[in-house]
Amino acid sequence: MTVQPREQWATRAGFLLAAIGSAVGLGNIWRFPAIAYDNGGGAFLLPYLIALLTAGIPLLIMEYIIGRKYRLSPPAALRRMARPAEAIGWWQVAISFVIATYYAVIIAWAVRYVGFSVGQQWGDDPEAFLFGDFLRAPDTPGFLDGFVPGVFWPLVVVWVVVLGVLAFGIRRGIERANKVFIPLLFVLFAALVIRALTLDGAATGLDALFTPDWSELGNGSVWVAAYGQIFFSLSIGFGIMVTYASYLGRRADLTGSAMVAGFANSSFEILAGIGVFATLGYLATASGVGVDEVVGAGIGLAFVAFPAVISEMPFGGFFGILFFSSLVIAGLSSLISIVQVVVSAVQDRTGMRRRTAVLGVGGLVALVSLVLFPTESGIYLLDASDHFINQYGIALAALVGLIVIVWVLRQLPSLQANADATSAVRLGHWWRICLGVITPVVLGWMMVDSLRTEFQENYEGYSTGFLLSAGWSVAIGALLVGVILSFMPWPAGGEDIDLDMESPADRKER
Amino acid sequence: MSTSAIIMMIIAILIVWGGLITAILRLRSHPQPEEDLPPGAHRAE
């Protein structure tokens, strides 16, 4: 039987750029600024930094260690740790599958908005343009209703680019793409921030963002928001970092790399906060209203508020191209990592070659995405899936995974020894306390908190039937698929079968 | 901008960007082991 060496990142910088590219995504640009503003402004920095140091970086380190130690993607790596834990790995793969299908759609919108920015085609009412002219969304959600070609074609382009990059592999595909994407993203976004800071009213916006409200620190929900932001923005909990680290060399540094990736992600978030709020300050000043009236997050911020600003300002088209291109690049580098989780998991458990896996499995993700989302109700489906897969997919899988690894399998001491053998920063008791106590408690608290809200009122006022079919079923379905896949008799990756999968200790690079 | 907002903005930038620079310097002082380079890759001169 042929034994192929596992692919490896060509350079440490290449791995770091890919990891940063994965972490820096749409959430950094459109979620962080509003979360910080709503939760104490400048005072939010304190819980945010504590969350970064006590949950974000420790979890990142744990995922890097698992990936590097077993040199396998999540299902196969967790199976090596303990056979039943494979289900958690497949659960994470199913979550990545779901996220990839709709994440690509937002990138496709941003691609169209790069074009719409020229001449500000949204006219005087960007909101009506987005939901009416562009997405053609009905007032109430349906299912697989009218086809929307304006979303379909750019979505095809996004998938061709993503699968094209993945087909070239880790070094020639993902690493090369990120070596272009990340510097380009930085240059585009820096230009955007500089332009934003020169607008009238920029100081008003920054004042709103950074003025500290220290009394908020006594509010538990602010701390939950800080941990939630760190957690969702770092791409942890659904297998990406385990997958990327599985392509590291056996003696690669882990802890130092995790610190660089964690701080780089937060650095971009701060930059995004400055850019977004300077821009919102301009919009508020130009419209003669307070900043609080123009603040938004997510789709509303990017595709409604920003178009309004672009129409207001001189040379707005150029600003729009900068902004939406940044969204496209930040999104693409994250989407590539999400799809790689699925591709790599199937490769590791079937022994399938990369191109076959990319076309077969990646193609399936693309197909689902192209069938479900370029439809009139696609926006509603996207919104509900995103909410439920985040709360009861990513966060719940992370909580279960952490409890199993830390408390059931008691793996932290051996993982710590594995990292300490090669890393720039040695792990101490703090790392085990963060993962064993602080992070599970906070994640558990987040879970209870969001479940309580869920049962108090329907998310976004959607009907219970729609939430059951487009929200709960997606989150529960991902879990069920994970469990079922863990019982499948896979041809490779088990301790009993040897196909490119000899035990990590025996595997030799050549 | 109010003084407190300016101070918090500077602190945020110093801590987060300073943290990034410190982490990069720390990592650079810990060179990647030679045997880690994959086949065909060369260390930059």
Coordinates of C-alpha atoms in Angstrom, one line a residue:
Chain A
M1 CA 0.0 0.0 0.0
T2 CA 1.4 3.4 -0.9
V3 CA 2.3 5.7 1.9
Q4 CA 2.1 9.4 1.1
P5 CA 3.7 12.0 3.3
R6 CA 1.3 14.5 4.7
E7 CA 1.5 17.9 3.0
Q8 CA 3.2 20.6 5.0
W9 CA 3.2 24.4 5.1
A10 CA 6.3 25.7 3.3
T11 CA 7.1 28.3 5.9
R12 CA 6.1 29.3 9.4
A13 CA 5.0 32.7 8.0
G14 CA 2.8 30.9 5.4
F15 CA 1.0 29.0 8.2
L16 CA 0.6 32.1 10.3
L17 CA -0.8 34.1 7.3
A18 CA -3.3 31.3 6.6
A19 CA -4.3 31.1 10.3
I20 CA -4.7 34.9 10.5
G21 CA -6.6 34.9 7.2
S22 CA -9.0 32.3 8.6
A23 CA -9.5 34.2 11.9
V24 CA -9.9 37.6 10.2
G25 CA -13.3 37.5 8.5
L26 CA -16.5 39.3 8.2
G27 CA -17.1 39.3 12.0
N28 CA -14.0 41.4 12.6
I29 CA -15.3 44.1 10.3
W30 CA -19.0 44.1 11.0
R31 CA -19.5 42.6 14.4
F32 CA -16.7 43.8 16.7
P33 CA -17.4 47.6 16.3
A34 CA -21.1 47.4 17.3
I35 CA -20.5 44.9 20.1
A36 CA -17.8 47.1 21.6
Y37 CA -20.1 50.2 21.3
D38 CA -23.1 48.4 22.9
N39 CA -21.0 47.0 25.8
G40 CA -19.3 49.9 27.5
G41 CA -17.3 51.5 24.6
G42 CA -13.7 51.9 25.7
A43 CA -14.4 50.0 28.9
F44 CA -15.2 46.9 26.8
L45 CA -11.5 46.6 26.2
L46 CA -11.0 45.2 29.6
P47 CA -13.3 42.1 29.4
Y48 CA -12.3 41.7 25.7
L49 CA -8.6 41.4 26.6
I50 CA -9.3 39.1 29.5
A51 CA -11.4 37.0 27.2
L52 CA -8.6 36.9 24.6
L53 CA -6.0 35.8 27.2
T54 CA -8.2 33.4 29.2
A55 CA -10.2 31.7 26.5
G56 CA -9.2 32.8 23.0
I57 CA -5.5 32.1 23.0
P58 CA -5.7 29.1 25.3
L59 CA -8.3 27.4 23.0
L60 CA -6.3 28.3 19.9
I61 CA -3.2 26.7 21.5
M62 CA -5.2 23.6 22.3
E63 CA -6.5 23.2 18.8
Y64 CA -2.9 23.8 17.4
I65 CA -1.6 21.1 19.7
I66 CA -4.2 18.5 18.7
G67 CA -3.6 19.2 15.0
R68 CA 0.1 19.1 15.2
K69 CA 0.3 16.1 17.6
Y70 CA -1.9 13.8 15.5
R71 CA -1.3 15.4 12.2
L72 CA -4.8 14.6 11.2
S73 CA -8.0 16.6 10.7
P74 CA -10.6 16.7 13.6
P75 CA -12.5 13.4 13.2
A76 CA -9.4 11.2 12.7
A77 CA -7.3 13.2 15.3
L78 CA -10.0 12.9 18.0
R79 CA -10.5 9.2 17.1
R80 CA -6.8 8.7 17.9
M81 CA -7.4 10.4 21.2
A82 CA -10.4 8.2 22.0
R83 CA -12.5 6.4 19.5
P84 CA -15.9 7.8 20.6
A85 CA -14.6 11.3 20.4
E86 CA -14.6 11.0 16.6
A87 CA -18.2 12.0 16.7
I88 CA -17.2 15.5 18.0
G89 CA -14.8 15.8 15.1
W90 CA -17.5 14.9 12.5
W91 CA -19.9 17.3 14.3
Q92 CA -17.4 20.1 13.7
V93 CA -17.1 19.0 10.1
A94 CA -20.9 19.1 9.6
I95 CA -20.9 22.6 11.2
S96 CA -18.2 23.8 8.8
F97 CA -20.2 22.4 5.9
V98 CA -23.3 24.4 6.9
I99 CA -21.3 27.6 7.5
A100 CA -19.5 27.3 4.2
T101 CA -22.8 27.1 2.3
Y102 CA -24.0 30.5 3.5
Y103 CA -20.8 32.3 4.2
A104 CA -20.0 32.1 0.4
V105 CA -23.3 33.9 -0.3
I106 CA -22.3 37.0 1.7
I107 CA -19.1 37.1 -0.2
A108 CA -21.0 36.9 -3.4
W109 CA -23.2 39.9 -2.3
A110 CA -20.0 41.8 -1.5
V111 CA -18.6 41.0 -5.0
R112 CA -21.8 42.6 -6.5
Y113 CA -21.5 45.6 -4.2
V114 CA -18.0 46.3 -5.4
G115 CA -19.7 46.8 -8.8
F116 CA -22.7 48.7 -7.4
S117 CA -20.3 51.1 -5.6
V118 CA -19.4 52.5 -9.0
G119 CA -22.2 55.0 -9.6
Q120 CA -23.9 54.1 -6.3
Q121 CA -26.5 52.0 -8.0
W122 CA -28.5 51.6 -4.7
G123 CA -29.9 55.1 -5.2
D124 CA -31.5 57.0 -2.4
D125 CA -32.7 54.0 -0.4
P126 CA -30.0 51.3 0.1
E127 CA -32.2 49.2 2.3
A128 CA -35.0 49.0 -0.3
F129 CA -32.4 48.3 -3.0
L130 CA -30.8 45.4 -1.0
F131 CA -34.0 43.6 0.0
G132 CA -36.1 44.6 -2.9
D133 CA -34.1 45.1 -6.1
F134 CA -31.1 43.0 -5.4
L135 CA -32.3 40.1 -3.1
R136 CA -36.0 40.3 -4.1
A137 CA -36.9 39.1 -0.6
P138 CA -40.6 38.5 0.2
D139 CA -42.1 39.9 3.3
T140 CA -42.4 36.5 4.9
P141 CA -39.9 33.7 4.4
G142 CA -40.7 30.8 2.1
F143 CA -38.6 27.9 0.9
L144 CA -36.9 27.5 -2.5
D145 CA -39.0 30.2 -4.0
G146 CA -37.9 32.3 -7.0
F147 CA -34.4 32.0 -8.4
V148 CA -32.2 35.2 -8.1
P149 CA -29.6 35.2 -10.9
G150 CA -28.0 38.4 -9.5
V151 CA -26.8 36.3 -6.5
F152 CA -26.3 33.0 -8.3
W153 CA -23.6 34.1 -10.8
P154 CA -21.3 35.8 -8.4
L155 CA -21.7 32.9 -6.1
V156 CA -20.6 30.6 -8.9
V157 CA -17.5 32.7 -9.2
V158 CA -16.8 32.6 -5.4
W159 CA -17.0 28.8 -5.5
V160 CA -14.8 28.5 -8.5
V161 CA -12.1 30.6 -6.8
V162 CA -12.3 28.7 -3.5
L163 CA -12.3 25.2 -5.0
G164 CA -9.6 26.3 -7.4
V165 CA -7.3 27.5 -4.5
L166 CA -8.0 24.3 -2.5
A167 CA -7.3 22.1 -5.5
F168 CA -3.7 23.4 -5.5
G169 CA -3.2 22.1 -2.0
I170 CA -1.8 23.5 1.2
R171 CA 1.5 25.0 -0.1
R172 CA 0.7 25.9 -3.7
G173 CA -3.0 26.8 -3.0
I174 CA -3.9 28.0 0.5
E175 CA -0.5 29.3 1.5
R176 CA 0.1 31.2 -1.7
A177 CA -3.4 32.7 -1.8
N178 CA -3.0 34.0 1.8
K179 CA 0.4 35.4 1.0
V180 CA -1.4 37.7 -1.4
F181 CA -4.8 38.1 0.4
I182 CA -3.5 39.2 3.8
P183 CA -1.1 42.0 2.8
L184 CA -3.7 43.1 0.2
L185 CA -6.4 43.2 2.8
F186 CA -4.2 45.2 5.1
V187 CA -3.3 47.7 2.4
L188 CA -7.0 48.1 1.3
F189 CA -8.3 48.4 4.8
A190 CA -5.5 50.8 5.9
A191 CA -6.4 53.1 2.9
L192 CA -10.1 52.9 4.0
V193 CA -9.3 53.8 7.6
I194 CA -7.1 56.8 6.5
R195 CA -9.9 58.0 4.3
A196 CA -12.5 57.5 7.1
L197 CA -10.3 59.5 9.6
T198 CA -10.2 62.5 7.3
L199 CA -14.0 62.8 7.0
D200 CA -16.0 65.4 8.9
G201 CA -17.5 63.9 12.0
A202 CA -14.9 61.1 12.3
A203 CA -13.9 62.3 15.8
T204 CA -17.6 62.1 16.8
G205 CA -17.7 58.5 15.8
L206 CA -14.5 57.6 17.6
D207 CA -15.7 59.4 20.7
A208 CA -18.8 57.2 20.7
L209 CA -16.8 54.0 20.3
F210 CA -14.0 54.7 22.8
T211 CA -15.7 56.7 25.6
P212 CA -15.6 54.3 28.5
D213 CA -18.7 53.5 30.5
W214 CA -17.1 51.7 33.4
S215 CA -20.5 51.0 35.1
E216 CA -21.1 48.4 32.3
L217 CA -18.3 46.2 33.7
G218 CA -20.7 45.1 36.5
N219 CA -23.1 43.8 33.9
G220 CA -22.7 40.1 33.3
S221 CA -24.0 40.3 29.7
V222 CA -21.1 42.6 28.8
W223 CA -18.7 39.8 29.8
V224 CA -20.7 37.2 27.9
A225 CA -20.5 39.5 24.9
A226 CA -16.7 39.9 25.2
Y227 CA -16.2 36.1 25.4
G228 CA -18.6 35.6 22.6
Q229 CA -16.8 38.1 20.4
I230 CA -13.4 36.5 21.0
F231 CA -14.8 33.1 20.5
F232 CA -16.6 33.7 17.2
S233 CA -14.0 35.9 15.7
L234 CA -11.0 33.6 16.3
S235 CA -12.4 30.7 14.2
I236 CA -12.1 28.3 17.1
G237 CA -14.4 25.5 18.0
F238 CA -15.2 24.0 14.6
G239 CA -12.1 22.3 13.5
I240 CA -10.3 24.9 11.4
M241 CA -7.3 25.4 13.6
V242 CA -6.9 21.7 14.2
T243 CA -7.0 21.2 10.4
Y244 CA -4.5 23.9 9.6
A245 CA -2.1 22.8 12.4
S246 CA -2.2 19.2 11.2
Y247 CA -0.1 20.4 8.2
L248 CA 2.6 21.8 10.5
G249 CA 6.0 20.1 10.9
R250 CA 6.5 17.9 13.9
R251 CA 8.8 20.4 15.6
A252 CA 6.9 23.6 14.7
D253 CA 6.3 26.2 17.4
L254 CA 2.7 26.3 18.7
T255 CA 2.2 28.7 21.6
G256 CA 4.1 31.6 20.0
S257 CA 2.2 31.1 16.8
A258 CA -1.1 31.1 18.6
M259 CA -0.2 34.4 20.4
V260 CA 0.7 36.0 17.0
A261 CA -2.5 34.8 15.4
G262 CA -4.7 35.8 18.4
F263 CA -3.2 39.3 18.7
A264 CA -3.2 39.8 14.9
N265 CA -6.9 39.1 14.8
S266 CA -7.6 41.5 17.6
S267 CA -5.3 44.1 16.0
F268 CA -7.4 44.0 12.8
E269 CA -10.6 44.3 15.0
I270 CA -9.4 47.5 16.6
L271 CA -8.5 48.8 13.1
A272 CA -11.9 47.9 11.9
G273 CA -13.5 49.5 14.9
I274 CA -11.7 52.8 14.1
G275 CA -12.6 52.6 10.4
V276 CA -16.2 51.8 10.9
F277 CA -16.9 54.3 13.6
A278 CA -15.1 57.1 11.9
T279 CA -17.3 56.4 8.9
L280 CA -20.5 56.2 11.1
G281 CA -19.5 59.5 12.8
Y282 CA -19.4 61.1 9.3
L283 CA -22.9 59.6 8.4
A284 CA -24.4 60.8 11.7
T285 CA -22.9 64.3 11.3
A286 CA -24.0 64.6 7.7
S287 CA -27.5 63.4 8.5
G288 CA -27.7 65.7 11.6
V289 CA -28.5 62.8 14.0
G290 CA -26.6 61.1 16.9
V291 CA -24.2 58.2 16.3
D292 CA -26.5 55.9 18.2
E293 CA -29.1 56.3 15.4
V294 CA -26.7 55.0 12.7
V295 CA -25.0 52.2 14.5
G296 CA -25.7 48.8 13.2
A297 CA -24.0 45.4 12.7
G298 CA -23.9 42.6 10.2
I299 CA -25.7 42.8 7.0
G300 CA -27.4 46.1 7.9
L301 CA -24.1 47.8 8.6
A302 CA -22.3 46.6 5.5
F303 CA -25.0 46.6 2.9
V304 CA -27.3 49.4 4.1
A305 CA -25.3 51.9 6.3
F306 CA -22.1 51.8 4.3
P307 CA -23.9 52.4 1.0
A308 CA -25.6 55.4 2.5
V309 CA -22.2 56.8 3.6
I310 CA -20.8 56.1 0.1
S311 CA -23.6 58.0 -1.5
E312 CA -22.9 61.0 0.9
M313 CA -19.2 61.4 0.5
P314 CA -17.1 62.9 -2.3
F315 CA -15.4 60.1 -4.3
G316 CA -17.7 57.6 -2.5
G317 CA -17.4 55.0 -5.3
F318 CA -13.7 54.6 -4.5
F319 CA -14.4 54.2 -0.8
G320 CA -17.1 51.6 -1.6
I321 CA -14.7 49.6 -3.7
L322 CA -12.1 49.6 -0.9
F323 CA -14.8 48.5 1.7
F324 CA -16.5 45.8 -0.3
S325 CA -13.2 44.5 -1.7
S326 CA -11.9 44.2 1.9
L327 CA -15.1 42.2 2.8
V328 CA -14.5 39.9 -0.2
I329 CA -10.9 39.2 0.6
A330 CA -11.5 38.8 4.4
G331 CA -14.4 36.5 3.6
L332 CA -12.5 34.4 1.0
S333 CA -9.6 33.6 3.2
S334 CA -12.0 32.5 5.9
L335 CA -14.2 30.5 3.6
I336 CA -11.1 28.6 2.2
S337 CA -10.3 27.5 5.7
I338 CA -13.8 26.4 6.4
V339 CA -14.1 24.3 3.3
Q340 CA -10.6 22.8 3.9
V341 CA -12.0 21.3 7.2
V342 CA -14.5 19.3 5.2
V343 CA -12.1 18.3 2.4
S344 CA -9.3 17.3 4.8
A345 CA -11.6 15.3 7.1
V346 CA -12.9 13.2 4.2
Q347 CA -9.4 12.8 2.8
D348 CA -8.0 11.6 6.1
R349 CA -10.8 9.0 6.6
T350 CA -11.0 7.8 3.1
G351 CA -7.5 8.1 1.7
M352 CA -9.0 10.1 -1.2
R353 CA -6.6 12.2 -3.2
R354 CA -6.9 16.0 -2.8
R355 CA -8.3 16.9 -6.2
T356 CA -10.9 14.2 -6.0
A357 CA -11.9 15.3 -2.5
V358 CA -12.0 19.0 -3.5
L359 CA -14.2 18.3 -6.5
G360 CA -16.4 15.7 -4.8
V361 CA -16.8 17.1 -1.3
G362 CA -16.1 20.7 -1.9
G363 CA -18.3 20.5 -5.0
L364 CA -21.1 19.1 -2.8
V365 CA -20.8 22.1 -0.4
A366 CA -20.9 24.4 -3.5
L367 CA -23.9 22.7 -4.9
V368 CA -25.9 22.9 -1.7
S369 CA -25.0 26.6 -1.5
L370 CA -26.0 27.3 -5.1
V371 CA -29.3 25.5 -4.8
L372 CA -30.5 26.9 -1.4
F373 CA -29.3 30.5 -1.2
P374 CA -29.7 32.4 -4.5
T375 CA -33.4 32.3 -3.9
E376 CA -35.8 35.0 -2.8
S377 CA -36.1 33.6 0.7
G378 CA -32.3 32.9 0.8
I379 CA -31.7 35.8 3.1
Y380 CA -34.1 34.5 5.7
L381 CA -32.6 31.0 5.5
L382 CA -29.1 32.5 5.8
D383 CA -30.1 34.5 8.8
A384 CA -31.7 31.6 10.7
S385 CA -29.0 29.0 9.9
D386 CA -26.3 31.5 10.9
H387 CA -27.9 32.2 14.2
F388 CA -28.6 28.6 15.2
I389 CA -25.4 27.0 13.9
N390 CA -23.4 29.7 15.7
Q391 CA -25.1 29.2 19.1
Y392 CA -26.0 25.5 19.0
G393 CA -23.4 24.3 16.6
I394 CA -20.0 26.1 17.1
A395 CA -20.4 27.1 20.7
L396 CA -22.1 23.9 21.9
A397 CA -19.6 21.7 20.0
A398 CA -16.7 23.7 21.6
L399 CA -18.2 23.2 25.0
V400 CA -18.8 19.5 24.6
G401 CA -15.4 19.0 23.0
L402 CA -13.7 20.9 25.8
I403 CA -15.4 18.9 28.6
V404 CA -14.6 15.6 26.9
I405 CA -11.0 16.5 26.2
V406 CA -10.3 18.1 29.6
W407 CA -12.5 16.3 32.1
V408 CA -13.4 13.0 30.5
L409 CA -10.2 12.0 28.7
R410 CA -8.0 14.2 30.9
Q411 CA -5.7 15.0 28.0
L412 CA -4.4 18.4 29.0
P413 CA -1.2 17.3 30.7
S414 CA -0.1 15.2 27.7
L415 CA -1.1 18.0 25.3
Q416 CA 0.8 20.5 27.4
A417 CA 3.9 18.3 27.3
N418 CA 3.6 18.0 23.6
A419 CA 3.5 21.8 23.1
D420 CA 6.2 22.6 25.6
A421 CA 8.7 20.3 23.8
T422 CA 8.9 22.7 20.8
S423 CA 7.3 26.0 21.6
A424 CA 8.6 29.6 22.2
V425 CA 6.3 30.1 25.2
R426 CA 6.0 27.3 27.8
L427 CA 2.5 26.6 29.1
G428 CA 1.9 26.8 32.8
H429 CA -0.9 26.0 35.2
W430 CA -2.7 29.1 33.9
W431 CA -3.4 27.3 30.6
R432 CA -5.0 24.3 32.3
I433 CA -7.1 26.5 34.6
C434 CA -8.3 28.6 31.6
L435 CA -9.3 25.5 29.6
G436 CA -10.5 23.4 32.6
V437 CA -12.5 26.0 34.4
I438 CA -12.8 29.5 32.9
T439 CA -13.7 28.7 29.3
P440 CA -16.2 25.9 30.0
V441 CA -17.9 28.0 32.7
V442 CA -18.2 31.0 30.3
L443 CA -19.3 28.8 27.4
G444 CA -21.9 27.1 29.6
W445 CA -23.2 30.5 30.8
M446 CA -23.4 31.7 27.1
M447 CA -25.4 28.6 26.3
V448 CA -27.9 29.0 29.1
D449 CA -28.2 32.7 28.4
S450 CA -28.9 32.3 24.7
L451 CA -31.4 29.3 25.3
R452 CA -33.3 31.5 27.7
T453 CA -33.6 34.3 25.1
E454 CA -34.6 31.7 22.5
F455 CA -37.5 30.5 24.5
Q456 CA -38.6 33.9 25.6
E457 CA -39.2 35.1 22.0
N458 CA -38.8 33.8 18.5
Y459 CA -35.5 34.8 16.9
E460 CA -36.1 38.0 14.8
G461 CA -39.9 37.3 15.2
Y462 CA -39.8 34.5 12.6
S463 CA -42.6 31.9 12.8
T464 CA -41.9 28.8 15.0
G465 CA -42.4 26.6 11.9
F466 CA -39.7 28.5 10.0
L467 CA -37.3 28.4 13.0
L468 CA -37.8 24.7 13.4
S469 CA -37.1 24.0 9.7
A470 CA -34.4 26.5 9.0
G471 CA -32.8 27.0 12.4
W472 CA -33.1 24.2 15.0
S473 CA -33.1 21.4 12.4
V474 CA -29.9 22.7 11.0
A475 CA -28.1 22.8 14.4
I476 CA -29.5 19.5 15.5
G477 CA -29.0 18.0 12.1
A478 CA -25.3 18.8 12.2
L479 CA -25.0 16.9 15.5
L480 CA -26.9 13.9 14.2
V481 CA -24.8 13.8 11.0
G482 CA -21.7 14.0 13.1
V483 CA -22.7 11.0 15.2
I484 CA -23.8 9.0 12.2
L485 CA -20.6 9.6 10.3
S486 CA -18.6 8.5 13.3
F487 CA -20.2 5.0 13.0
M488 CA -19.4 4.7 9.3
P489 CA -16.8 2.1 8.4
W490 CA -14.2 4.4 6.8
P491 CA -11.5 2.8 4.7
A492 CA -8.6 4.8 6.2
G493 CA -7.4 6.6 9.3
G494 CA -8.4 4.0 11.8
E495 CA -5.9 2.3 14.1
D496 CA -6.6 -0.9 12.2
I497 CA -6.0 0.3 8.6
D498 CA -2.8 1.7 7.3
L499 CA -3.1 4.0 4.3
D500 CA -1.2 7.2 4.5
M501 CA -2.2 7.0 8.2
E502 CA 0.5 5.2 10.1
S503 CA 0.6 6.1 13.7
P504 CA 1.9 9.6 14.3
A505 CA 5.0 8.3 16.1
D506 CA 5.9 6.2 13.1
R507 CA 5.2 8.6 10.4
K508 CA 8.3 9.9 8.6
E509 CA 8.6 12.9 6.4
R510 CA 10.3 12.3 3.1
Chain B
M1 CA -13.1 63.6 21.1
S2 CA -13.2 63.6 24.8
T3 CA -10.0 63.1 26.8
S4 CA -11.2 59.7 28.2
A5 CA -12.0 58.5 24.7
I6 CA -8.6 59.5 23.4
I7 CA -6.9 57.8 26.3
M8 CA -8.9 54.6 25.8
M9 CA -8.1 54.6 22.1
I10 CA -4.4 55.0 22.7
I11 CA -4.4 52.3 25.4
A12 CA -6.3 49.9 23.1
I13 CA -3.9 50.4 20.3
L14 CA -0.8 50.1 22.5
I15 CA -2.0 46.9 24.2
V16 CA -3.3 45.1 21.2
W17 CA -0.8 46.2 18.6
G18 CA 2.0 46.1 21.2
G19 CA 0.9 42.6 22.0
L20 CA 1.1 41.6 18.3
I21 CA 4.6 43.1 18.0
T22 CA 5.8 41.5 21.2
A23 CA 4.4 38.1 20.1
I24 CA 6.1 38.4 16.7
L25 CA 9.4 39.3 18.3
R26 CA 9.1 36.4 20.7
L27 CA 8.4 34.0 17.9
R28 CA 11.3 35.3 15.8
S29 CA 13.7 34.7 18.7
H30 CA 12.7 31.0 18.6
P31 CA 13.9 29.9 15.2
Q32 CA 12.1 27.2 13.3
P33 CA 14.1 23.9 13.5
E34 CA 16.0 23.0 10.4
E35 CA 14.5 19.5 10.1
D36 CA 11.1 21.0 10.0
L37 CA 11.4 22.3 6.5
P38 CA 9.4 20.1 4.1
P39 CA 11.1 18.5 1.1
G40 CA 12.1 21.0 -1.6
A41 CA 11.7 24.1 0.7
H42 CA 14.6 26.4 1.4
R43 CA 15.2 28.7 4.3
A44 CA 15.1 32.3 3.2
E45 CA 18.6 33.9 3.1

